[in-house]
Backbone as CSV, one residue per row, in Angstrom:
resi,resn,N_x,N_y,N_z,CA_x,CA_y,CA_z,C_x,C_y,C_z
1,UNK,-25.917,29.959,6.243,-24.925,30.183,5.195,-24.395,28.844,4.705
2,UNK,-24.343,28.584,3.402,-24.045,27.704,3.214,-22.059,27.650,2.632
3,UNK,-22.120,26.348,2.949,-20.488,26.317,3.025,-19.694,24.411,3.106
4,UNK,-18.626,24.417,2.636,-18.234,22.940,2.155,-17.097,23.227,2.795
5,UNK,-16.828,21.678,2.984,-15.104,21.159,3.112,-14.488,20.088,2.533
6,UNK,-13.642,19.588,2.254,-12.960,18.853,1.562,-12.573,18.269,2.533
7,UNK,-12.923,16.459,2.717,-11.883,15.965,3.247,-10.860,14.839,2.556
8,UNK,-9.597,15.014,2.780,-8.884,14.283,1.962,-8.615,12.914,2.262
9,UNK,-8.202,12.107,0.893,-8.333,11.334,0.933,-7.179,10.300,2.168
10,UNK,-7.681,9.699,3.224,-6.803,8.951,4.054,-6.873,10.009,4.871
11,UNK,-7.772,11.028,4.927,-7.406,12.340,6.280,-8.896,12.792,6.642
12,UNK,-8.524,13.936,7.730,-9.895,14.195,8.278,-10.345,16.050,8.326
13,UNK,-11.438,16.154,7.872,-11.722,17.475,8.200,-13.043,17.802,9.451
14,UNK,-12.756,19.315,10.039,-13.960,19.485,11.115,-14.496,21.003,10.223
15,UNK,-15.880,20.876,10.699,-16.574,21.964,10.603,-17.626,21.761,11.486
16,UNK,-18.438,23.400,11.735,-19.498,23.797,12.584,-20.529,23.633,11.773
17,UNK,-21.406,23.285,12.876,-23.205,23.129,11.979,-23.841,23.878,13.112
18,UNK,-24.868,24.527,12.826,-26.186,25.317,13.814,-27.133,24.266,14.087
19,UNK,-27.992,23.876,14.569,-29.080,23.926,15.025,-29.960,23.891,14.082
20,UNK,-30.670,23.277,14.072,-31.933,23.204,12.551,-31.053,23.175,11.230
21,UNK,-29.646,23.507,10.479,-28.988,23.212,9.038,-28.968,22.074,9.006
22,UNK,-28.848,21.901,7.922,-28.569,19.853,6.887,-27.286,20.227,6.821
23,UNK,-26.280,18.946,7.313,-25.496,18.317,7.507,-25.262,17.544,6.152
24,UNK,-25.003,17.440,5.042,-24.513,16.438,3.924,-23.388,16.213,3.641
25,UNK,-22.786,14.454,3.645,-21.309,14.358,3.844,-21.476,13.155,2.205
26,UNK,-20.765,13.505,1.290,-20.952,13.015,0.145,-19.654,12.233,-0.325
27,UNK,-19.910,11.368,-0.865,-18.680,10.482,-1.838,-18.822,10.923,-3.112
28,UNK,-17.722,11.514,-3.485,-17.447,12.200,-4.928,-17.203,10.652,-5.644
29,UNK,-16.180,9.821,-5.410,-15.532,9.000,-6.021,-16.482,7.440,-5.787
30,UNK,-17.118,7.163,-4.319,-17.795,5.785,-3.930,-16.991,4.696,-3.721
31,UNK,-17.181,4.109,-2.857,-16.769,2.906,-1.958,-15.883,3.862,-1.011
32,UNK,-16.229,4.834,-0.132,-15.460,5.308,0.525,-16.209,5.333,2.185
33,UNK,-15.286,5.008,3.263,-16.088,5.015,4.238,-15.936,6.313,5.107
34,UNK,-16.285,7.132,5.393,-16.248,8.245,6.419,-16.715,8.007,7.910
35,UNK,-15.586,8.032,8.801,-15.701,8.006,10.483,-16.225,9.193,11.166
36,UNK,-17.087,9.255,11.188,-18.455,10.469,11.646,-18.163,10.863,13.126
37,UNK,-18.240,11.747,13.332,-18.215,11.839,15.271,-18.755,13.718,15.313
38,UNK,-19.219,13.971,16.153,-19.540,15.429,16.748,-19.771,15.447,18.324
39,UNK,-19.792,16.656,18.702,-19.374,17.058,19.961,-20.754,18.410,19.975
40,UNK,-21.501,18.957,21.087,-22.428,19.471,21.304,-21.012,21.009,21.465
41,UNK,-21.454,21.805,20.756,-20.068,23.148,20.772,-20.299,24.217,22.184
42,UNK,-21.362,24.316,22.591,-21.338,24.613,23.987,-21.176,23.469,25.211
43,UNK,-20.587,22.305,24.858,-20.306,21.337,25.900,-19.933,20.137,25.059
44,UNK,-18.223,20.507,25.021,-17.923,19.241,24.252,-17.950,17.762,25.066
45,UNK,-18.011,17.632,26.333,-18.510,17.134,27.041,-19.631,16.088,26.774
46,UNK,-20.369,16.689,25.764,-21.781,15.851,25.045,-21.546,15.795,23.809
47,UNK,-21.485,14.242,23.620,-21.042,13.621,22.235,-21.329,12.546,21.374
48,UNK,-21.929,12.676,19.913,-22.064,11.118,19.779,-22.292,9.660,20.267
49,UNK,-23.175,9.532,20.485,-23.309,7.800,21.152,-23.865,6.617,19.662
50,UNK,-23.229,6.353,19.422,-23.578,4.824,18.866,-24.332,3.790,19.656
51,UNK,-24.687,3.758,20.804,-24.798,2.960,21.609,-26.130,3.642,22.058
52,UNK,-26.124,5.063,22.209,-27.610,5.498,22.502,-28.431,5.617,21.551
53,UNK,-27.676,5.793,20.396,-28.308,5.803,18.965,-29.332,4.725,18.788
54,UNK,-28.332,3.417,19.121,-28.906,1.482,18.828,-30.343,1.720,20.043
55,UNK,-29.609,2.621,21.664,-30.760,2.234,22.354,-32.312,2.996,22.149
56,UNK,-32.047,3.860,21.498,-32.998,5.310,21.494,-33.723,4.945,19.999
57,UNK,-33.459,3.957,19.217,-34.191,3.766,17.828,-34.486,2.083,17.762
58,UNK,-35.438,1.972,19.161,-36.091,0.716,19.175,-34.713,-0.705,19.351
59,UNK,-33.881,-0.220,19.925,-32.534,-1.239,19.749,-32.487,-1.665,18.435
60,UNK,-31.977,-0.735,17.573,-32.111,-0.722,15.715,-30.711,-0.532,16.005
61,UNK,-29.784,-1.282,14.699,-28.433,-1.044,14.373,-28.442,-0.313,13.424
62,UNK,-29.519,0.045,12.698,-29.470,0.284,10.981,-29.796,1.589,11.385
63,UNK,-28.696,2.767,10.351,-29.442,4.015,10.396,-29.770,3.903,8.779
64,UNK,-30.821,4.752,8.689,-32.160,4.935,7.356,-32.319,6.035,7.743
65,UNK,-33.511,6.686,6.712,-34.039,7.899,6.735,-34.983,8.077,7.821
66,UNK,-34.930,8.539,8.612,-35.581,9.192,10.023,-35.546,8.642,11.472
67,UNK,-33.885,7.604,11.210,-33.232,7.448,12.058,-32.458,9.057,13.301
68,UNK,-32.430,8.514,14.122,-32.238,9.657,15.387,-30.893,9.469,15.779
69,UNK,-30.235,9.972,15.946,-28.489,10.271,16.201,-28.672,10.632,17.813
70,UNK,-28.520,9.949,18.663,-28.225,10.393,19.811,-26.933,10.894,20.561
71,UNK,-26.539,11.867,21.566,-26.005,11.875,22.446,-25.678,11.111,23.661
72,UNK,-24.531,11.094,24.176,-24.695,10.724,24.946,-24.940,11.329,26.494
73,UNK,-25.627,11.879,26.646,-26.683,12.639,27.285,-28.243,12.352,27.947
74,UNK,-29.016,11.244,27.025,-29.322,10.775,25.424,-29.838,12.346,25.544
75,UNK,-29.242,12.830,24.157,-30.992,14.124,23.540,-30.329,13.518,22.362
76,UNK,-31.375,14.123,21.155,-31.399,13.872,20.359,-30.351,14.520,19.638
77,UNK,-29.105,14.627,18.387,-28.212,15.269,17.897,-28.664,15.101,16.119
78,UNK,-29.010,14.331,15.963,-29.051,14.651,14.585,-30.432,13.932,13.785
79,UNK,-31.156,14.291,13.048,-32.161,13.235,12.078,-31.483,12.885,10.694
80,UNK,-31.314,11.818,10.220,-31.530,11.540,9.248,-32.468,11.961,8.141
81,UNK,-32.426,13.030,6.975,-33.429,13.303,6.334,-33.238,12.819,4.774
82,UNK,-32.195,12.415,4.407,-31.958,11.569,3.187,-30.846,10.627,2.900
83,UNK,-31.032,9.784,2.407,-29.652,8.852,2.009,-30.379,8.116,0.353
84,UNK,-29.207,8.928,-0.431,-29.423,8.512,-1.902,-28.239,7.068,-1.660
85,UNK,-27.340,6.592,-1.033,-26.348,5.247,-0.710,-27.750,4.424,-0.688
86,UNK,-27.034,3.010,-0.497,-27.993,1.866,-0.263,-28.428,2.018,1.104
87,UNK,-27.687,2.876,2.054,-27.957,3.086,3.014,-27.324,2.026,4.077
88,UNK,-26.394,1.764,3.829,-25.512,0.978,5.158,-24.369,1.569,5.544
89,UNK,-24.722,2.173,6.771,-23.795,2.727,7.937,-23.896,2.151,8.814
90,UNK,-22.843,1.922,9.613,-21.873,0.636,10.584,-22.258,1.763,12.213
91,UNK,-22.829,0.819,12.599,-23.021,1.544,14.335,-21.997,0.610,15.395
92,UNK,-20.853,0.123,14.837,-20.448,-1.257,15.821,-19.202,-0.709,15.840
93,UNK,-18.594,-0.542,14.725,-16.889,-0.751,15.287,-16.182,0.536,15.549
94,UNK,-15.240,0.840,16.214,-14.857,1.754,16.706,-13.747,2.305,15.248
95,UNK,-12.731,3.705,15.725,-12.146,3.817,14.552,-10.975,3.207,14.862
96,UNK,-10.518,3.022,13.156,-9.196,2.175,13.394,-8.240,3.068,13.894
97,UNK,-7.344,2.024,14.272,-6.092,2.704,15.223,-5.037,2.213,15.138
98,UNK,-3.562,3.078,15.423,-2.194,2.352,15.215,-2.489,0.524,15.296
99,UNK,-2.620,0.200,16.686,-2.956,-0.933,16.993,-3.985,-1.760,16.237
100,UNK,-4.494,-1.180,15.492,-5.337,-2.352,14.688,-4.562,-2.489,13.506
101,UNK,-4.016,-1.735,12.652,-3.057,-2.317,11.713,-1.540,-2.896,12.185
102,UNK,-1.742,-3.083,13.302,-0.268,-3.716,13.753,-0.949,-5.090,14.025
103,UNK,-2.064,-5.494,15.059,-2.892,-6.579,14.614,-3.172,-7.386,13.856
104,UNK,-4.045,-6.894,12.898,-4.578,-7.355,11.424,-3.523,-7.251,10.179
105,UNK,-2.601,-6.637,10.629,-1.792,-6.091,9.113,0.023,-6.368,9.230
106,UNK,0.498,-6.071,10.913,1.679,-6.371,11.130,2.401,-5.536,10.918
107,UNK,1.454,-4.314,10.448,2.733,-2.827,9.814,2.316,-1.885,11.310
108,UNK,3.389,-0.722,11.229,3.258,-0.304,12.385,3.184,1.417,11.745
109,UNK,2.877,2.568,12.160,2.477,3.615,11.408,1.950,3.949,10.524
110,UNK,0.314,3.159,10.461,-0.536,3.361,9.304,-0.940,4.747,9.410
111,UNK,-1.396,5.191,8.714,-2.392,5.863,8.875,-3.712,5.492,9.084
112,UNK,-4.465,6.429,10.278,-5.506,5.262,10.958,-6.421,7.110,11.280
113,UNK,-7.942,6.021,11.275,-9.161,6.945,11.948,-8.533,8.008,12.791
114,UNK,-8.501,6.968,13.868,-8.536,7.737,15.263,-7.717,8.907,15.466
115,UNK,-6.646,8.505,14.961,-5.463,9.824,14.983,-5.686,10.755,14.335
116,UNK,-6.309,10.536,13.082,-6.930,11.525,11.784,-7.654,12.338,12.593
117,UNK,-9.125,11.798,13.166,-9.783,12.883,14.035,-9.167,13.733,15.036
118,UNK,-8.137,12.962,15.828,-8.050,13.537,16.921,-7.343,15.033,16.325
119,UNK,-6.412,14.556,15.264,-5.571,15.873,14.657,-6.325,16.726,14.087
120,UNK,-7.792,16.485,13.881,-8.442,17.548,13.138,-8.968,18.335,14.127
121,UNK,-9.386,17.830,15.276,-10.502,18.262,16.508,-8.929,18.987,17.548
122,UNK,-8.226,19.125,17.237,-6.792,19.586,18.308,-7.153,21.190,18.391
123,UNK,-7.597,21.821,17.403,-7.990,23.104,17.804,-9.252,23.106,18.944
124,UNK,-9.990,22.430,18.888,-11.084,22.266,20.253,-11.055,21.595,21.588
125,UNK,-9.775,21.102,21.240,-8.897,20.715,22.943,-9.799,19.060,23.098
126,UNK,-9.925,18.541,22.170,-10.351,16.761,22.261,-9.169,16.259,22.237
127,UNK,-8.869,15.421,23.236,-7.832,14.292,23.751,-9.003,12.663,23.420
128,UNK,-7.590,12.530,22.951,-7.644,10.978,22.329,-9.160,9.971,23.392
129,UNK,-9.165,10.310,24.455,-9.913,9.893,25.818,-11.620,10.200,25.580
130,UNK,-11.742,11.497,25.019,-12.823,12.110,24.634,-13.370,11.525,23.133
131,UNK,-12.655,11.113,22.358,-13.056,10.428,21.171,-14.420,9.502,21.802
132,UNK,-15.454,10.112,20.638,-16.261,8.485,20.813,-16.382,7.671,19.471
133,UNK,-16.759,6.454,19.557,-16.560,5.656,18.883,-17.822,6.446,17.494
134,UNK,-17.411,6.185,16.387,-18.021,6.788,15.031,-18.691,6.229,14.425
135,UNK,-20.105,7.196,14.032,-21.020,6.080,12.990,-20.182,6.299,11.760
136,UNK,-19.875,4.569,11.197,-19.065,4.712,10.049,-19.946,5.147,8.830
137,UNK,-20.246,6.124,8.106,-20.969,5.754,7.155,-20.629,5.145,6.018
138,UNK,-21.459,4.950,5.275,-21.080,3.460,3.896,-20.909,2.632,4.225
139,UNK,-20.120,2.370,5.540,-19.730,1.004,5.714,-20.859,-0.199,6.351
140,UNK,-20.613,-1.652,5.512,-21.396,-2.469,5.529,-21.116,-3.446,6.576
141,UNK,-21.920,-3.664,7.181,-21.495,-4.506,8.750,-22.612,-5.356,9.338
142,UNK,-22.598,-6.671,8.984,-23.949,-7.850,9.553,-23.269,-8.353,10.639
143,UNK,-24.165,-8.876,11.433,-23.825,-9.529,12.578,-24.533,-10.515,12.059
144,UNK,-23.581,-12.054,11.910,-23.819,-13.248,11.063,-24.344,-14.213,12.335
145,UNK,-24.598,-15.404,12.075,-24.670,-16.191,12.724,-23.590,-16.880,13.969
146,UNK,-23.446,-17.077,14.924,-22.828,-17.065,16.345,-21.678,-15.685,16.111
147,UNK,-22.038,-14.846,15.716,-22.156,-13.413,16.441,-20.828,-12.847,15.925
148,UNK,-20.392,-13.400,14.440,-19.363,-12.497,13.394,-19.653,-11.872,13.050
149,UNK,-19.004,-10.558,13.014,-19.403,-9.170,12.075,-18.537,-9.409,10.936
150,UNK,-19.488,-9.692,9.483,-19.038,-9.351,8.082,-19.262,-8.288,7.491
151,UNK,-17.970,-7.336,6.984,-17.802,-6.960,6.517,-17.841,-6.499,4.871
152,UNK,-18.926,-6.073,4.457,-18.557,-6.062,2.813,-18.232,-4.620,2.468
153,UNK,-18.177,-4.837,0.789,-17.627,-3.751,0.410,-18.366,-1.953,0.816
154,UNK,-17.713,-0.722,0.952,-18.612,0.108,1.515,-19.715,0.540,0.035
155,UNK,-20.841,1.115,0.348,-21.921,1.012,-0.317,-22.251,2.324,-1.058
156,UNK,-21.505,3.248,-0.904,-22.394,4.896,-1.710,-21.263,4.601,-3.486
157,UNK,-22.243,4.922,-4.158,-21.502,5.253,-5.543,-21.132,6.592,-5.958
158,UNK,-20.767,6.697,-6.369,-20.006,8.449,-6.644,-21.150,8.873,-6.548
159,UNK,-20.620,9.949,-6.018,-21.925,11.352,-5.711,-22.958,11.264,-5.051
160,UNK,-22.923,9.692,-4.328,-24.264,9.564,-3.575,-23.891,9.960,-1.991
161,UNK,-24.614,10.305,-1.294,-24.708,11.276,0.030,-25.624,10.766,1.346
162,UNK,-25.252,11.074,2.552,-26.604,11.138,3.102,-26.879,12.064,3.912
163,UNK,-28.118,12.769,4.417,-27.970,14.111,4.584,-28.709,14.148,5.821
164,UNK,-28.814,14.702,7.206,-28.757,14.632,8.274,-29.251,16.361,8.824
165,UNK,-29.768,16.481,9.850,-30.381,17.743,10.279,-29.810,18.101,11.919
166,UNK,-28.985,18.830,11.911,-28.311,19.267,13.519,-29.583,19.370,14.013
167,UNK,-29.748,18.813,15.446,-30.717,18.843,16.262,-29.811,20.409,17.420
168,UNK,-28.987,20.055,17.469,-28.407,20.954,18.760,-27.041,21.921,17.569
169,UNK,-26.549,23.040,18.082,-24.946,23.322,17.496,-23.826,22.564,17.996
170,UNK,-23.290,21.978,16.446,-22.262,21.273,16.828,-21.285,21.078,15.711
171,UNK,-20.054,20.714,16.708,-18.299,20.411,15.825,-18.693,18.920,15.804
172,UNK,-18.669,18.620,14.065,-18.508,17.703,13.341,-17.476,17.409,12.591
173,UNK,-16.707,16.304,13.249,-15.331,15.851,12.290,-15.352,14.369,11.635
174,UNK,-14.992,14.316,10.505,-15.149,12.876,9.440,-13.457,12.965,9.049
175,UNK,-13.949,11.521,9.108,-12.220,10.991,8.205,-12.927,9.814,7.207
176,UNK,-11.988,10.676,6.108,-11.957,9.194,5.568,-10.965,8.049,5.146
177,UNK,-11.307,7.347,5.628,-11.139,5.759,6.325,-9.937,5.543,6.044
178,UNK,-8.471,5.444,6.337,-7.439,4.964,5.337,-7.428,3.156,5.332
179,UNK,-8.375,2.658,5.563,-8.006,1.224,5.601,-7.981,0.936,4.329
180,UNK,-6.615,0.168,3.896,-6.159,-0.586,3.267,-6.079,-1.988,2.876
181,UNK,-7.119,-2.129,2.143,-7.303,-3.928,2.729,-6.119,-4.529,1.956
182,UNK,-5.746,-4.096,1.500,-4.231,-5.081,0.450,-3.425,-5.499,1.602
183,UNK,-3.320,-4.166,2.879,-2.664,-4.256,3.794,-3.177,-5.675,5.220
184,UNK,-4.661,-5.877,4.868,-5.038,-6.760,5.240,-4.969,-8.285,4.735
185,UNK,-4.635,-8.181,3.638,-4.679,-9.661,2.771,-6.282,-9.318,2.336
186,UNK,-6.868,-8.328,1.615,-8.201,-8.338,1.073,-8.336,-7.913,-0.125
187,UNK,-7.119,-7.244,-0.855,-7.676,-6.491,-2.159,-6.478,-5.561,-2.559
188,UNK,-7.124,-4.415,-3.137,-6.436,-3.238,-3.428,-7.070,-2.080,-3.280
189,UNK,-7.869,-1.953,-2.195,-8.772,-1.030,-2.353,-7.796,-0.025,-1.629
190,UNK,-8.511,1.563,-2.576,-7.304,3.159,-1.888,-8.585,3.775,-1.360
191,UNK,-7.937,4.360,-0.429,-8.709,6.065,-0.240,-9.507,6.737,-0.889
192,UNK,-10.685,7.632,-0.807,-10.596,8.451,-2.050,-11.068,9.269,-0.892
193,UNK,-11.366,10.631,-1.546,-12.257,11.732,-0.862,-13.177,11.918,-0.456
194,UNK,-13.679,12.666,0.404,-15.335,12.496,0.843,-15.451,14.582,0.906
195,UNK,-16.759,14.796,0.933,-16.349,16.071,0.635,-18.114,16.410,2.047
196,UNK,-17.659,17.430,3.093,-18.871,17.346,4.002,-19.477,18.942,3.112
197,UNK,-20.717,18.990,3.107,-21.462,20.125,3.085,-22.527,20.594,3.870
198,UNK,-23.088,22.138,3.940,-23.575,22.376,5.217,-24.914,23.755,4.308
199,UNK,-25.902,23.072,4.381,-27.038,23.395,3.525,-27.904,24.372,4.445
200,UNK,-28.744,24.950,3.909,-29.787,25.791,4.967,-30.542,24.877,5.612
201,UNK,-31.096,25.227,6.693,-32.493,24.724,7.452,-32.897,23.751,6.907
202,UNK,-33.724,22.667,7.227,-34.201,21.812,6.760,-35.188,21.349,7.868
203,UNK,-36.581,21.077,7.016,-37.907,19.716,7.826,-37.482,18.408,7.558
């Protein structure tokens, strides 16, 4: 059955995926980053790995089209089956948190990732502890020379998507991103929306 959610802008939404459906999480507006995370729904217990992802796809940072989403379990959780973006999603940094805009920014009650998810996933009993760290998508992230991660601007243009195939059933929650870089000394960049959709079956 197919079916959408809205997530708002600076906030986070969850929905269920089956087993064999496409997963598509889209930027209506572009330059928007979405903090990705899922949980296996018969054992939230098994969740997202970024880290098994990097180890399980040849020690690759880059997800592309027929990149493998691992668990941490390892099994496999998701394929990659399209990305109309340039295709740069961030496998490194964790989501932001109170503490990183008190850090980097000096303000104290941002609105931040981590809390976004955790408040969306509160009906499925995830504590802050259980969070794992999120493939960011859009977001652009090199590891430079003696071992800085640069940051550029995030990469999907309106309406561009990338679309993904549940390997197992699972609760999938995205935020999108409230970072504020004005709040950083970087710009003026806002929020916008990201909108997840949930397609039939897919090869």
């Amino acid at each position: 059955m197919q079916r959408s959610i809205d997530v708002p802008a600076g906030g986070a939404a969850v929905i269920e995926v089956a087993a064999g459906e496409r997963l598509r999480v889209v930027d209506p507006v572009g330059e928007q980053i979405g903090d990705f995370v899922a949980f296996a729904k018969d054992d939230l217990g098994e969740r997202i790995s970024t880290a098994e992802t990097m180890n399980f796809n040849d020690w690759n940072a880059r997800v592309r089209v027929g990149t493998i989403l691992y668990s941490n379990r390892p099994r496999p959780f998701f394929t990659v089956l399209d990305d109309t973006s340039v295709g740069t999603h961030d496998l490194l940094f964790a989501a932001c948190t109170p503490l990183f805009y008190e850090y980097y920014g000096g303000v104290t009650g941002h609105a931040n990732c981590h809390d976004n998810l955790i408040a969306a996933l509160r009906p499925y009993g995830i504590a802050a502890e259980d969070l794992p760290n999120p493939v960011n998508l859009f977001q652009l992230s090199e590891v430079g020379e003696g071992g800085a991660i640069n940051v550029g601007p995030p990469g999907a243009k309106a309406g561009e998507y990338i679309e993904l195939r549940a390997e197992m059933d699972a609760v999938v929650a995205v935020s999108s991103c409230p970072v504020d870089l004005e709040v950083l000394g970087a710009g003026d960049w806002v929020p916008t929306p990201l909108r997840i959709e949930v397609l039939g079956a897919g090869s």
